[in-house]
Structures are given as structure tokens and as C-alpha cells.
mmCIF file of C-alpha atoms and ligand atoms in Angstrom:
data_model
loop_
_atom_site.group_PDB
_atom_site.id
_atom_site.type_symbol
_atom_site.label_atom_id
_atom_site.label_comp_id
_atom_site.label_asym_id
_atom_site.label_seq_id
_atom_site.Cartn_x
_atom_site.Cartn_y
_atom_site.Cartn_z
ATOM 1 C CA UNK H 103 73.976 132.594 107.897
ATOM 2 C CA UNK H 104 72.293 129.235 109.097
ATOM 3 C CA UNK H 105 71.375 126.845 106.378
ATOM 4 C CA UNK H 106 67.499 126.078 106.218
ATOM 5 C CA UNK H 107 65.487 123.057 106.218
ATOM 6 C CA UNK H 108 65.016 123.142 102.468
ATOM 7 C CA UNK H 109 68.979 123.251 101.807
ATOM 8 C CA UNK H 110 69.290 120.227 104.087
ATOM 9 C CA UNK H 111 66.653 118.286 102.374
ATOM 10 C CA UNK H 112 68.032 119.036 98.910
ATOM 11 C CA UNK H 113 71.587 118.019 100.140
ATOM 12 C CA UNK H 114 70.424 114.772 101.314
ATOM 13 C CA UNK H 115 71.454 111.544 99.089
ATOM 14 C CA UNK H 116 70.681 107.718 99.284
ATOM 15 C CA UNK H 117 73.303 105.143 98.795
ATOM 16 C CA UNK H 118 73.832 101.570 98.925
ATOM 17 C CA UNK H 119 76.052 99.809 101.470
ATOM 18 C CA UNK H 120 78.569 97.944 99.541
ATOM 19 C CA UNK H 121 80.031 96.328 102.722
ATOM 20 C CA UNK H 122 81.049 96.831 106.245
ATOM 21 C CA UNK H 123 83.950 95.327 108.407
ATOM 22 C CA UNK H 124 85.066 95.953 111.878
ATOM 23 C CA UNK H 125 88.797 97.238 111.930
ATOM 24 C CA UNK H 126 89.298 96.840 115.345
ATOM 25 C CA UNK H 127 87.611 96.861 118.623
ATOM 26 C CA UNK H 128 84.311 99.359 118.406
ATOM 27 C CA UNK H 129 85.859 100.927 114.959
ATOM 28 C CA UNK H 130 84.085 100.115 111.894
ATOM 29 C CA UNK H 131 84.368 100.962 108.048
ATOM 30 C CA UNK H 132 81.524 100.973 106.032
ATOM 31 C CA UNK H 133 81.560 101.198 102.042
ATOM 32 C CA UNK H 134 78.915 103.230 100.266
ATOM 33 C CA UNK H 135 78.168 103.216 96.623
ATOM 34 C CA UNK H 136 75.396 104.884 94.472
ATOM 35 C CA UNK H 137 75.028 107.451 91.793
ATOM 36 C CA UNK H 138 75.529 110.447 93.941
ATOM 37 C CA UNK H 139 79.307 109.423 94.256
ATOM 38 C CA UNK H 140 79.963 111.368 90.906
ATOM 39 C CA UNK H 141 79.344 114.545 92.433
ATOM 40 C CA UNK H 142 81.043 113.504 95.763
ATOM 41 C CA UNK H 143 84.186 112.558 93.980
ATOM 42 C CA UNK H 144 84.143 116.313 92.295
ATOM 43 C CA UNK H 145 83.339 118.061 95.310
ATOM 44 C CA UNK H 146 84.735 116.523 98.430
ATOM 45 C CA UNK H 147 87.569 118.101 99.982
ATOM 46 C CA UNK H 148 89.961 116.355 102.533
ATOM 47 C CA UNK H 149 88.559 117.256 105.797
ATOM 48 C CA UNK H 150 85.061 117.425 104.990
ATOM 49 C CA UNK H 151 82.377 115.259 106.748
ATOM 50 C CA UNK H 152 78.925 113.847 106.173
ATOM 51 C CA UNK H 153 75.976 113.801 108.442
ATOM 52 C CA UNK H 154 74.395 109.965 108.258
ATOM 53 C CA UNK H 155 70.802 109.845 109.132
ATOM 54 C CA UNK H 156 69.573 107.058 111.111
ATOM 55 C CA UNK H 157 66.569 104.745 110.170
ATOM 56 C CA UNK H 158 65.591 104.609 113.823
ATOM 57 C CA UNK H 159 63.458 107.793 114.213
ATOM 58 C CA UNK H 160 63.965 107.929 117.693
ATOM 59 C CA UNK H 161 67.527 108.922 116.853
ATOM 60 C CA UNK H 162 66.588 112.504 115.811
ATOM 61 C CA UNK H 163 69.992 113.700 115.130
ATOM 62 C CA UNK H 164 72.384 112.843 112.320
ATOM 63 C CA UNK H 165 75.844 111.374 113.226
ATOM 64 C CA UNK H 166 78.622 113.147 111.605
ATOM 65 C CA UNK H 167 81.400 111.113 110.042
ATOM 66 C CA UNK H 168 84.656 112.302 108.504
ATOM 67 C CA UNK H 169 85.156 111.264 104.707
ATOM 68 C CA UNK H 170 88.049 108.633 104.893
ATOM 69 C CA UNK H 171 88.411 108.390 101.316
ATOM 70 C CA UNK H 172 86.517 107.796 97.869
ATOM 71 C CA UNK H 173 88.194 104.945 96.527
ATOM 72 C CA UNK H 174 87.208 102.454 93.684
ATOM 73 C CA UNK H 175 83.825 104.092 93.186
ATOM 74 C CA UNK H 176 82.885 103.731 96.962
ATOM 75 C CA UNK H 177 82.699 106.156 99.742
ATOM 76 C CA UNK H 178 84.458 104.852 102.823
ATOM 77 C CA UNK H 179 83.427 106.206 106.274
ATOM 78 C CA UNK H 180 85.222 104.942 109.621
ATOM 79 C CA UNK H 181 83.667 105.678 112.733
ATOM 80 C CA UNK H 182 83.725 104.361 116.344
ATOM 81 C CA UNK H 183 80.456 103.116 118.033
ATOM 82 C CA UNK H 184 79.673 105.413 120.815
ATOM 83 C CA UNK H 185 76.005 105.393 121.055
ATOM 84 C CA UNK H 186 72.606 104.292 119.696
ATOM 85 C CA UNK H 187 73.190 105.901 116.277
ATOM 86 C CA UNK H 188 76.555 104.522 115.369
ATOM 87 C CA UNK H 189 75.404 101.177 116.926
ATOM 88 C CA UNK H 190 72.438 101.019 114.346
ATOM 89 C CA UNK H 191 75.010 102.013 111.822
ATOM 90 C CA UNK H 192 77.232 98.992 112.632
ATOM 91 C CA UNK H 193 74.554 96.696 111.891
ATOM 92 C CA UNK H 194 74.045 97.781 108.302
ATOM 93 C CA UNK H 195 74.748 95.062 105.666
ATOM 94 C CA UNK H 196 75.611 95.041 102.037
ATOM 95 C CA UNK H 197 72.588 96.265 100.119
ATOM 96 C CA UNK H 198 70.849 98.308 102.882
ATOM 97 C CA UNK H 199 70.023 101.891 101.688
ATOM 98 C CA UNK H 200 71.961 104.628 103.721
ATOM 99 C CA UNK H 201 70.819 108.410 103.841
ATOM 100 C CA UNK H 202 73.370 110.897 104.296
ATOM 101 C CA UNK H 203 74.170 114.452 103.433
ATOM 102 C CA UNK H 204 76.501 116.105 100.636
ATOM 103 C CA UNK H 205 80.045 116.949 102.123
ATOM 104 C CA UNK H 206 79.793 119.378 104.896
ATOM 105 C CA UNK H 207 82.037 121.822 106.285
ATOM 106 C CA UNK H 208 85.648 123.461 105.491
ATOM 107 C CA UNK H 209 88.297 121.017 104.834
ATOM 108 C CA UNK H 210 91.895 121.347 104.724
ATOM 109 C CA UNK H 211 93.426 124.451 102.885
ATOM 110 C CA UNK H 212 95.880 122.926 100.363
ATOM 111 C CA UNK H 213 96.360 126.100 98.372
ATOM 112 C CA UNK H 214 99.849 126.221 99.902
ATOM 113 C CA UNK H 215 100.673 122.561 98.828
ATOM 114 C CA UNK H 216 102.369 122.583 95.499
ATOM 115 C CA UNK H 217 105.665 121.206 96.757
ATOM 116 C CA UNK H 218 107.490 120.645 99.947
ATOM 117 C CA UNK H 219 107.247 118.318 102.826
ATOM 118 C CA UNK H 220 104.033 117.451 104.957
ATOM 119 C CA UNK H 221 103.392 116.044 108.199
ATOM 120 C CA UNK H 222 100.098 114.349 109.181
ATOM 121 C CA UNK H 223 99.266 113.682 112.577
ATOM 122 C CA UNK H 224 96.234 111.755 113.751
ATOM 123 C CA UNK H 225 94.872 110.315 116.841
ATOM 124 C CA UNK H 226 92.017 107.336 116.767
ATOM 125 C CA UNK H 227 89.164 107.861 114.756
ATOM 126 C CA UNK H 228 90.678 111.342 113.587
ATOM 127 C CA UNK H 229 93.106 109.464 111.416
ATOM 128 C CA UNK H 230 90.424 108.485 108.676
ATOM 129 C CA UNK H 231 90.286 111.970 107.200
ATOM 130 C CA UNK H 232 94.142 111.863 106.899
ATOM 131 C CA UNK H 233 93.947 109.157 104.474
ATOM 132 C CA UNK H 234 91.919 111.171 101.980
ATOM 133 C CA UNK H 235 94.354 114.117 102.621
ATOM 134 C CA UNK H 236 97.530 111.866 101.975
ATOM 135 C CA UNK H 237 96.012 110.734 98.694
ATOM 136 C CA UNK H 238 95.245 114.559 97.618
ATOM 137 C CA UNK H 239 99.047 115.424 98.635
ATOM 138 C CA UNK H 240 100.339 112.411 96.538
ATOM 139 C CA UNK H 241 98.317 113.959 93.397
ATOM 140 C CA UNK H 242 100.332 117.104 94.142
ATOM 141 C CA UNK H 243 103.643 115.479 94.112
ATOM 142 C CA UNK H 244 104.003 115.288 98.027
ATOM 143 C CA UNK H 245 104.648 111.851 99.923
ATOM 144 C CA UNK H 246 104.001 113.027 103.427
ATOM 145 C CA UNK H 247 105.165 111.741 106.802
ATOM 146 C CA UNK H 248 102.389 110.483 109.318
ATOM 147 C CA UNK H 249 102.499 109.924 112.860
ATOM 148 C CA UNK H 250 99.514 107.954 114.094
ATOM 149 C CA UNK H 251 98.318 107.362 117.519
ATOM 150 C CA UNK H 252 96.239 104.500 118.984
ATOM 151 C CA UNK H 253 95.010 103.755 122.634
ATOM 152 C CA UNK H 254 95.583 99.930 121.734
ATOM 153 C CA UNK H 255 95.293 98.227 118.372
ATOM 154 C CA UNK H 256 96.067 100.056 115.457
ATOM 155 C CA UNK H 257 94.017 100.575 112.330
ATOM 156 C CA UNK H 258 94.378 102.090 108.652
ATOM 157 C CA UNK H 259 98.206 101.952 108.804
ATOM 158 C CA UNK H 260 98.674 100.024 105.826
ATOM 159 C CA UNK H 261 96.566 102.285 103.696
ATOM 160 C CA UNK H 262 98.533 105.144 105.149
ATOM 161 C CA UNK H 263 101.831 103.526 104.274
ATOM 162 C CA UNK H 264 101.053 103.309 100.609
ATOM 163 C CA UNK H 265 100.471 106.970 100.415
ATOM 164 C CA UNK H 266 103.245 108.128 102.906
ATOM 165 C CA UNK H 267 107.267 108.178 102.863
ATOM 166 C CA UNK H 268 107.100 107.058 106.440
ATOM 167 C CA UNK H 269 104.655 106.050 108.778
ATOM 168 C CA UNK H 270 105.214 105.997 112.579
ATOM 169 C CA UNK H 271 102.738 104.317 115.252
ATOM 170 C CA UNK H 272 102.454 105.120 118.888
ATOM 171 C CA UNK H 273 99.996 102.974 121.201
ATOM 172 C CA UNK H 274 99.052 104.358 124.670
ATOM 173 C CA UNK H 275 99.434 100.567 126.157
ATOM 174 C CA UNK H 276 102.760 100.071 124.233
ATOM 175 C CA UNK H 277 101.247 97.073 122.417
ATOM 176 C CA UNK H 278 102.457 98.338 119.062
ATOM 177 C CA UNK H 279 105.167 100.735 117.943
ATOM 178 C CA UNK H 280 106.236 103.555 120.446
ATOM 179 C CA UNK H 281 104.602 103.412 124.077
ATOM 180 C CA UNK H 282 103.196 106.755 124.464
ATOM 181 C CA UNK H 283 101.627 109.495 122.411
ATOM 182 C CA UNK H 284 102.105 111.071 119.061
ATOM 183 C CA UNK H 285 103.748 114.359 120.274
ATOM 184 C CA UNK H 286 106.218 112.339 122.499
ATOM 185 C CA UNK H 287 106.766 110.183 119.439
ATOM 186 C CA UNK H 288 107.424 113.277 117.147
ATOM 187 C CA UNK H 289 109.840 114.891 119.855
ATOM 188 C CA UNK H 290 111.799 111.760 120.089
ATOM 189 C CA UNK H 291 111.968 111.401 116.474
ATOM 190 C CA UNK H 292 112.948 115.006 116.290
ATOM 191 C CA UNK H 293 115.829 114.571 118.774
ATOM 192 C CA UNK H 294 117.053 111.339 117.237
ATOM 193 C CA UNK H 295 116.733 112.141 113.509
ATOM 194 C CA UNK H 296 115.814 115.867 113.094
ATOM 195 C CA UNK H 297 112.264 116.444 112.016
ATOM 196 C CA UNK H 298 111.100 119.142 109.966
ATOM 197 C CA UNK H 299 108.192 119.977 107.612
ATOM 198 C CA UNK H 300 106.857 122.849 105.702
ATOM 199 C CA UNK H 301 103.403 122.194 106.865
ATOM 200 C CA UNK H 302 101.401 119.891 109.107
ATOM 201 C CA UNK H 303 97.967 118.831 109.338
ATOM 202 C CA UNK H 304 96.107 117.268 112.277
ATOM 203 C CA UNK H 305 92.969 115.604 113.351
ATOM 204 C CA UNK H 306 92.320 113.866 116.778
ATOM 205 C CA UNK H 307 91.408 114.557 120.473
ATOM 206 C CA UNK H 308 91.756 118.420 121.662
ATOM 207 C CA UNK H 309 94.612 117.701 124.197
ATOM 208 C CA UNK H 310 96.797 116.167 121.553
ATOM 209 C CA UNK H 311 95.953 118.905 118.954
ATOM 210 C CA UNK H 312 96.735 121.495 121.678
ATOM 211 C CA UNK H 313 100.265 119.856 122.478
ATOM 212 C CA UNK H 314 100.927 119.517 118.784
ATOM 213 C CA UNK H 315 99.965 123.252 118.277
ATOM 214 C CA UNK H 316 102.408 124.081 120.872
ATOM 215 C CA UNK H 317 105.223 121.843 119.243
ATOM 216 C CA UNK H 318 104.568 123.513 115.809
ATOM 217 C CA UNK H 319 104.582 126.789 117.059
ATOM 218 C CA UNK H 320 108.098 126.390 118.828
ATOM 219 C CA UNK H 321 109.173 124.845 115.398
ATOM 220 C CA UNK H 322 107.443 127.254 113.483
ATOM 221 C CA UNK H 323 105.642 124.709 111.372
ATOM 222 C CA UNK H 324 102.101 126.103 109.883
ATOM 223 C CA UNK H 325 99.382 123.755 111.500
ATOM 224 C CA UNK H 326 95.848 123.152 110.508
ATOM 225 C CA UNK H 327 93.766 121.136 112.987
ATOM 226 C CA UNK H 328 90.354 119.390 112.365
ATOM 227 C CA UNK H 329 88.423 119.693 115.473
ATOM 228 C CA UNK H 330 86.187 116.782 117.019
ATOM 229 C CA UNK H 331 83.399 118.711 118.472
ATOM 230 C CA UNK H 332 80.066 117.158 119.742
ATOM 231 C CA UNK H 333 77.349 118.140 117.154
ATOM 232 C CA UNK H 334 73.663 118.627 117.054
ATOM 233 C CA UNK H 335 72.395 119.665 113.658
ATOM 234 C CA UNK H 336 75.688 119.355 111.806
ATOM 235 C CA UNK H 337 74.907 122.486 109.389
ATOM 236 C CA UNK H 338 75.041 125.537 111.296
ATOM 237 C CA UNK H 339 71.608 125.856 112.803
ATOM 238 C CA UNK H 340 71.949 124.877 116.576
ATOM 239 C CA UNK H 341 75.117 126.454 117.772
ATOM 240 C CA UNK H 342 75.897 123.197 119.689
ATOM 241 C CA UNK H 343 79.370 122.780 118.243
ATOM 242 C CA UNK H 344 80.563 126.671 118.661
ATOM 243 C CA UNK H 345 84.174 127.193 119.596
ATOM 244 C CA UNK H 346 86.433 130.343 120.300
ATOM 245 C CA UNK H 347 88.509 131.286 117.363
ATOM 246 C CA UNK H 348 90.820 134.293 117.403
ATOM 247 C CA UNK H 349 90.411 136.276 114.356
ATOM 248 C CA UNK H 350 90.848 139.923 113.430
ATOM 249 C CA UNK H 351 92.455 140.834 116.805
ATOM 250 C CA UNK H 352 88.998 139.539 118.511
ATOM 251 C CA UNK H 353 87.634 136.076 119.919
ATOM 252 C CA UNK H 354 84.723 135.066 117.775
ATOM 253 C CA UNK H 355 82.506 132.090 118.093
ATOM 254 C CA UNK H 356 82.573 129.874 115.026
ATOM 255 C CA UNK H 357 80.721 126.699 114.198
ATOM 256 C CA UNK H 358 82.821 123.676 113.860
ATOM 257 C CA UNK H 359 80.265 122.102 111.695
ATOM 258 C CA UNK H 360 80.114 125.072 109.193
ATOM 259 C CA UNK H 361 83.236 127.314 109.714
ATOM 260 C CA UNK H 362 85.364 124.241 110.300
ATOM 261 C CA UNK H 363 85.965 121.471 111.002
ATOM 262 C CA UNK H 364 89.449 122.607 109.917
ATOM 263 C CA UNK H 365 90.880 125.693 111.468
ATOM 264 C CA UNK H 366 94.671 127.053 111.514
ATOM 265 C CA UNK H 367 95.900 125.998 114.934
ATOM 266 C CA UNK H 368 96.971 129.583 115.907
ATOM 267 C CA UNK H 369 93.542 130.867 115.498
ATOM 268 C CA UNK H 370 92.056 128.152 118.218
ATOM 269 C CA UNK H 371 91.432 129.507 121.446
ATOM 270 C CA UNK H 372 92.722 126.514 123.393
ATOM 271 C CA UNK H 373 90.779 126.439 126.675
ATOM 272 C CA UNK H 374 92.404 124.755 129.480
ATOM 273 C CA UNK H 375 90.738 121.351 129.650
HETATM 274 FE FE1 LIG A 686 74.558 122.534 115.189
HETATM 275 FE FE2 LIG A 686 77.097 123.059 114.499
HETATM 276 S S1 LIG A 686 76.042 121.059 115.024
HETATM 277 S S2 LIG A 686 75.618 124.515 114.675
#
């Protein structure tokens, strides 16, 4: 059922910008503080996102941004500037008010994560939610391995290294780490050193997720993927983010914002791009 306008209004919180920095190129990290964080810390699950509402009223739709982590009393969001809304966000300074929703969507299912090994695979701005996930896995006694892919300059690698046993980096232009994409790097690592994991988690562009889903199916590694779909309302009202999911022997249309963004890879109907 779609959430109504009243629910949306009630879920809005106002925070204060504690700081903002450019991580690389057009990727920024904004840190937000405020009383709302007490509830956030209790409720937010790795893989969920928030809607950020712009001050410029000509930007009607909110911008969905994955929760990167809640750290030292601050909510951290990492985003890429891709249009008017995110450009406005990149201009926010310490002390500015910022309006956002409570945590939205379904995050990663960690019910099977009491022990064993985990592989985290991220691409570009799909990496930030894996930081919160790595922290949660650490709390459960699991130090995951991470494979991170970038077009050019890496970001969040040091933060991931603090929470992971091993972090491998691939850049498409070869300027840092392995030259190529994350799936090629995982295949290479697997051939050279053997690579096994009890479960895998991923967020990034769809072609990367699809290739990883094929690889994990071959190796019988259960994989959860967080889909990066274009969103409108962000809370289940506009069907702008619907994807095909195979469930109960049928193809069903599911909203990435409400039913996801995290799905089991084997459930996703991967259309040819
Ligand atoms: Fe509107 Fe998902 S963005 S239903």
C-alpha cells in the first residue's frame, strides 16, 4: 500500500549540517547532526536511504541518498552531484538546516550473519552503504572482505580498511589498484588465491550487479544487491522506480524505494541493458 502525504510529513526531520567535504571529483560527504539522530541510530539498517528535501522549491522531488554511516553522533551521506538538487546540497555549509526523511526502504537481510565470511562488492557511489554494513558485520564478529570499483580516484577506502580484513581496489583507468572492473578483479583473485564467501552483498551500477550475480550463482554464494534505480517520490506512491522481481513463480513489479532497494540477486529479473 502506498504511504500517504500525512505519513510523509510525519517522517520528516530537520537536522543541521555539521560539515561537508569533497571526497573526489563530483563526490561529496555531508555530515548532519540533530536530535533526530537518537531515533535514527536505533532504527536505521544498513542499505536503507533517506530522502533529502531541497530548499529550492523548483526542485520538487527529494533526492534519495543511501545512509553511509552514523558515526560520532553524526549522520554521514555520500553522494555524487548529478543535477540541480545535488548541486544545491553540495553548497550547504556548517550550521545550515537540512530537511530529510526518516530511514526508508528495506536494507540488507542480516538474519544469517551470525558467523562465517562475507564479501562486500561496491561500485562508485554504491560503496557508501557498504560502510555501514561493514560496521554492523563487525558488531556481529565478522570482518568482511571488500572489493571496491571506481572509474578513477578512489574514496572511502581507508574507512573500509578499518572495518575489513582485506580491501581490494579496481579503477577502470588503472590509475589505482587493479586496472579493470570489480568482477574481473574478483575472478583474478579467485584464480590466484581462491575466493570463497558464505554470503555476498553488493551495491553499484546494474551491469556490475548483473555480472556479479552470474559469478555468485556459479560459485553458489548467496548474494543480496542494492539496486540504484531512478526515483521520484521515494516512498512508494509514484511507481517511478518499479523493477521486475521473480517471486512465487511469477514476475512481480516491485518498488525499489519501498520493497527494496535491497533484493536477493536470484529474485531480480535482469533485463538485457
Ligand atoms: Fe515513487 Fe518508488 S520512487 S514509487
